Amino acid sequence: MDTFALIATIAVALFFTYTNGFHDSANAIATSVSTRALTPRAALAMAAVMNLAGAFLGSGVAKTVSQGLIQTPEGSKGMGILFAALVGAIAWNLVTWYFGLPSSSSHALFGGMVGAALAGGTTVYWDGVLDKVVVPMFVSPVVGIVVGYLVMTAILWLFRKANPHKAKRGFRIAQTVSAAGMALGHGLQDAQKTMGIVVMALVIADVEDYGDPIPVWVKIVCAVMLSLGTYAGGWRIMRTLGRKIIELDPPQGFAAETTGASIMFTTAFLFKAPISTTHVITSAIMGVGATKRVKAVRWGVAKNIVLGWFITMPAAALVAAGAYGLVNLAFL
């Protein structure tokens, strides 16, 4: 039963990673596709490859997820908590994907972990949740808007005398690089989150210790599942990010992607903070769009997106708590 519980939990973790991939593929490529810098399939293939590469660039985010948010639960009860946390995250990913809402898969996972831990009587490290999740949740969108606005302002000033058609053609080419950077950052951030969950499952099953390096097979399967999900594509969310917030042109797309990628690399390497790629790219698009004129941004759409951000953690936590109750009745 213990072996079965471990295998089932890892399988659900990998399915979460797959949903993360198709839910968040828009983060990496929506701007490039909407500006026609890349065709949809070429963009998805590039994003899948860069997601795979990004997963191997570090392990700081994985450590934060596996050790910094909740106390590692023990035994079959602990595996049930982890299983329920993943069910909560998957449920929220599927609901928001269906409605085309670019919510955060990361915060769905964190909400699921907190909800399942509370339902199962496991200690939640509230300082860790505050420092690594809540504060970045508020700070990263503000940074994304401000930096996106400044980057786009700098581009407008530097190319103020350039031929508009030549400039757009050049930025369309440059967007292949900036989109690749976004996808690399997405792999660096989001594949590691699932790695942290799988490592926690292995520790609960007494197969690994936290002092051990992350097994290579864990890195490979998490990276591959994220890449497969990314290649599947999240077309509903892609339309929201690429066209509903603002109609982007190539310079704006380049500015948004460069801003998003820079923030993701900085937070992963310097702060080991698991930030939301969704929050970063969406806010960067808002900041870039505001340089045209503030009313150019469809703030009504933006408001709905931001409201979705705030209810993601509580909603996933409630589903996870309910899932733990069912698991507890059926198996524990």
XYZ file of C-alpha atoms in Angstrom:
332
model
C 0.000 0.000 0.000
C 2.871 2.383 0.838
C 4.521 1.743 -2.520
C 1.203 2.157 -4.312
C 0.549 5.438 -2.466
C 3.993 6.745 -3.466
C 3.520 5.791 -7.124
C 0.008 7.267 -7.201
C 1.178 10.539 -5.628
C 4.102 10.889 -8.045
C 1.761 10.134 -10.977
C -0.655 12.839 -9.834
C 2.286 15.246 -9.357
C 3.353 14.603 -12.951
C -0.208 15.142 -14.173
C -0.212 18.457 -12.308
C 3.001 19.342 -14.154
C 1.307 18.513 -17.454
C -1.646 20.791 -16.612
C 0.865 23.426 -15.531
C 2.493 23.155 -18.956
C -0.625 23.663 -21.069
C -2.075 26.158 -18.582
C 1.080 28.294 -18.600
C 2.343 27.789 -22.158
C 0.669 31.107 -22.977
C 3.011 32.843 -20.534
C 5.999 32.076 -22.702
C 4.634 32.449 -26.213
C 1.358 34.424 -26.283
C 3.072 37.720 -27.076
C 5.237 36.195 -29.827
C 2.251 34.504 -31.442
C -0.002 37.575 -31.201
C 2.629 39.762 -32.891
C 3.231 37.040 -35.526
C 6.891 36.808 -34.612
C 6.420 33.025 -34.450
C 3.791 30.619 -35.723
C 1.849 28.893 -32.923
C 3.378 25.450 -33.463
C 6.919 26.779 -33.862
C 6.466 28.841 -30.693
C 5.137 25.843 -28.748
C 7.981 23.602 -29.948
C 10.556 26.216 -28.962
C 8.885 26.732 -25.586
C 8.806 22.983 -24.921
C 12.534 22.630 -25.626
C 13.457 25.664 -23.504
C 11.200 24.473 -20.664
C 13.138 21.215 -20.711
C 16.476 23.037 -20.589
C 15.359 25.459 -17.867
C 14.418 22.624 -15.528
C 18.094 21.698 -15.146
C 19.410 25.177 -14.311
C 18.963 25.096 -10.534
C 17.287 23.574 -7.478
C 16.706 26.496 -5.079
C 13.000 26.815 -5.892
C 12.489 23.055 -5.438
C 14.042 23.244 -1.963
C 11.739 26.111 -0.984
C 8.656 24.149 -2.103
C 9.678 20.885 -0.422
C 10.879 22.321 2.906
C 9.853 25.942 3.290
C 6.029 25.977 3.256
C 4.693 23.086 5.340
C 6.210 20.610 7.768
C 6.913 17.352 5.985
C 4.065 15.036 7.024
C 4.782 11.399 7.822
C 3.518 7.991 6.797
C 0.352 7.203 4.885
C -1.340 10.284 6.326
C 1.464 12.440 4.935
C 1.122 10.894 1.490
C -2.623 11.532 1.657
C -1.970 15.209 2.436
C 0.368 15.531 -0.520
C -2.074 13.721 -2.821
C -4.938 16.009 -1.745
C -2.776 19.124 -2.240
C -2.140 18.105 -5.845
C -5.833 17.369 -6.465
C -6.700 20.891 -5.293
C -4.097 22.439 -7.588
C -5.151 20.368 -10.614
C -8.829 21.179 -10.102
C -8.144 24.935 -10.058
C -5.873 24.690 -13.116
C -8.590 22.948 -15.109
C -11.327 25.375 -14.031
C -9.291 28.489 -14.907
C -8.084 26.939 -18.178
C -11.690 26.253 -19.184
C -12.610 29.919 -18.671
C -9.420 31.176 -20.328
C -8.252 32.875 -17.132
C -4.448 33.195 -16.745
C -4.307 32.303 -13.052
C -1.203 31.000 -11.314
C -0.510 27.258 -11.318
C 2.133 27.960 -8.689
C -0.297 29.569 -6.273
C -2.815 26.808 -6.939
C -0.145 24.354 -5.789
C 0.786 26.418 -2.727
C -2.884 26.866 -1.799
C -3.419 23.130 -2.170
C -0.465 22.396 0.107
C -1.688 24.787 2.808
C -5.308 23.581 2.628
C -4.383 19.893 2.781
C -1.879 20.507 5.581
C -4.462 22.338 7.698
C -7.065 19.627 7.066
C -4.551 16.933 8.000
C -3.257 18.664 11.129
C 0.222 19.331 9.714
C 2.123 22.474 10.649
C 2.104 25.273 8.087
C 5.208 27.489 8.096
C 3.336 30.762 7.911
C 6.579 32.792 7.861
C 7.669 30.827 4.797
C 4.259 31.233 3.144
C 4.393 34.975 3.817
C 8.009 35.510 2.701
C 8.110 33.139 -0.272
C 4.528 33.256 -1.554
C 2.372 36.128 -0.302
C 4.951 38.936 -0.497
C 6.141 37.926 -4.012
C 2.477 37.609 -5.050
C 1.998 41.315 -4.346
C 5.479 42.554 -5.252
C 6.126 40.726 -8.545
C 3.130 42.204 -10.444
C 4.070 45.712 -9.296
C 7.664 45.129 -10.391
C 6.394 43.668 -13.681
C 4.246 46.731 -14.436
C 6.950 49.233 -13.479
C 9.842 47.454 -15.223
C 7.719 46.732 -18.300
C 6.777 50.414 -18.522
C 10.425 51.505 -18.125
C 11.781 48.973 -20.644
C 9.189 49.980 -23.233
C 9.850 53.675 -22.574
C 13.568 53.091 -23.134
C 12.864 51.238 -26.405
C 10.619 54.056 -27.631
C 13.330 56.630 -26.859
C 16.206 54.618 -28.358
C 14.307 53.915 -31.599
C 12.452 57.222 -31.855
C 14.206 58.078 -35.144
C 14.156 54.585 -36.626
C 12.036 53.575 -39.570
C 8.885 52.057 -37.978
C 8.614 49.178 -40.464
C 12.291 48.208 -40.150
C 12.131 48.504 -36.354
C 9.098 46.229 -36.156
C 10.756 43.689 -38.424
C 13.870 43.721 -36.234
C 11.883 43.311 -33.013
C 9.905 40.473 -34.562
C 13.219 38.633 -34.984
C 14.368 39.672 -31.504
C 11.183 38.216 -30.062
C 12.376 34.700 -30.863
C 15.164 35.313 -28.330
C 12.989 36.995 -25.700
C 10.314 34.266 -26.001
C 13.024 31.637 -25.564
C 14.161 33.473 -22.424
C 10.600 33.436 -21.075
C 10.282 29.697 -21.737
C 13.663 29.026 -20.123
C 12.585 30.985 -17.053
C 9.287 29.095 -16.975
C 11.153 25.788 -16.935
C 13.508 27.067 -14.252
C 10.604 28.114 -12.022
C 7.752 25.691 -12.639
C 9.491 22.364 -13.241
C 11.308 22.839 -9.940
C 8.020 23.260 -8.076
C 6.956 19.757 -9.038
C 10.447 18.459 -8.302
C 9.995 19.770 -4.755
C 6.679 17.898 -4.418
C 8.164 14.627 -5.732
C 11.145 14.963 -3.376
C 8.735 15.483 -0.456
C 6.873 12.294 -1.482
C 10.168 10.374 -1.595
C 11.114 11.687 1.855
C 7.710 10.702 3.280
C 8.181 7.208 1.813
C 11.677 7.083 3.386
C 13.292 6.619 -0.024
C 15.276 9.894 0.033
C 16.547 12.415 2.591
C 16.415 16.190 2.204
C 20.218 16.336 2.252
C 20.427 14.213 -0.885
C 20.639 15.885 -4.314
C 17.482 15.779 -6.404
C 17.580 12.464 -8.311
C 18.269 12.869 -12.001
C 15.182 10.830 -12.934
C 13.007 13.275 -10.977
C 14.436 16.209 -12.927
C 13.959 14.419 -16.239
C 10.348 13.277 -15.739
C 9.239 16.652 -14.341
C 10.926 18.519 -17.192
C 9.504 16.180 -19.836
C 5.944 16.394 -18.482
C 6.125 20.190 -18.333
C 7.408 20.252 -21.916
C 4.687 17.896 -23.147
C 2.037 20.023 -21.484
C 3.533 23.156 -22.977
C 3.511 21.666 -26.460
C -0.157 20.726 -26.034
C -0.821 24.453 -25.821
C -3.294 26.480 -23.792
C -5.130 28.261 -26.602
C -7.912 29.679 -24.445
C -5.470 31.462 -22.130
C -3.229 32.431 -25.029
C -6.019 34.515 -26.538
C -6.532 36.332 -23.223
C -2.862 37.190 -22.786
C -2.078 37.906 -26.429
C -5.058 40.023 -27.460
C -7.642 40.701 -24.773
C -5.447 42.811 -22.444
C -3.975 44.904 -25.257
C -3.141 44.509 -28.940
C 0.629 44.069 -28.906
C 3.143 44.977 -31.611
C 6.641 43.374 -31.840
C 8.513 46.030 -29.781
C 5.900 45.723 -27.024
C 6.048 41.946 -27.146
C 9.839 42.014 -26.887
C 9.697 44.430 -23.943
C 7.123 42.317 -22.067
C 9.011 39.059 -22.576
C 12.377 40.566 -21.664
C 10.866 42.005 -18.489
C 9.214 38.720 -17.515
C 12.293 36.591 -18.159
C 14.567 38.957 -16.212
C 12.310 38.897 -13.150
C 12.009 35.100 -13.183
C 15.757 34.516 -13.398
C 16.465 37.089 -10.684
C 13.966 35.638 -8.202
C 15.004 32.017 -8.864
C 18.755 32.536 -8.519
C 18.981 35.356 -5.954
C 15.963 34.765 -3.699
C 15.036 31.120 -4.474
C 11.449 32.389 -4.457
C 8.848 30.393 -6.421
C 7.080 33.295 -8.130
C 4.207 33.032 -10.561
C 5.203 33.253 -14.218
C 1.569 34.180 -14.933
C 1.688 37.202 -12.617
C 4.976 38.386 -14.056
C 4.161 38.250 -17.780
C 0.592 39.544 -17.369
C 1.733 42.545 -15.326
C 4.612 43.187 -17.749
C 2.095 43.292 -20.632
C 0.017 45.818 -18.649
C 3.073 47.996 -17.987
C 4.206 47.861 -21.606
C 0.712 48.651 -22.861
C 0.396 51.665 -20.576
C 3.224 53.419 -22.465
C 0.924 53.753 -25.483
C -1.719 55.354 -23.312
C -3.251 54.200 -20.069
C -6.651 53.610 -21.696
C -5.053 51.311 -24.277
C -4.997 48.587 -21.627
C -8.369 46.876 -21.224
C -8.458 47.329 -17.464
C -11.779 45.486 -17.176
C -10.089 42.305 -18.427
C -7.080 43.058 -16.232
C -9.341 43.447 -13.192
C -10.884 40.008 -13.748
C -7.423 38.477 -14.069
C -6.206 40.099 -10.845
C -9.337 38.970 -8.977
C -8.538 35.451 -10.164
C -5.062 35.785 -8.679
C -6.454 36.616 -5.252
C -8.927 33.758 -5.097
C -6.546 31.111 -6.479
C -4.900 30.117 -3.184
C -8.091 30.044 -1.065
C -10.020 28.159 -3.776
C -7.300 25.537 -4.257
C -6.933 25.244 -0.464
C -10.659 24.522 -0.049
C -10.658 21.861 -2.785
C -7.520 20.272 -1.297
C -9.046 20.224 2.199
C -12.161 18.514 0.808
C -10.014 16.046 -1.139
C -8.086 15.181 2.019
C -11.362 14.524 3.816
C -12.353 12.029 1.093
C -8.908 10.380 1.085
C -9.017 10.130 4.870
C -12.432 8.433 4.786
C -11.521 6.030 1.999
C -7.947 5.002 2.761
C -6.597 6.287 6.099
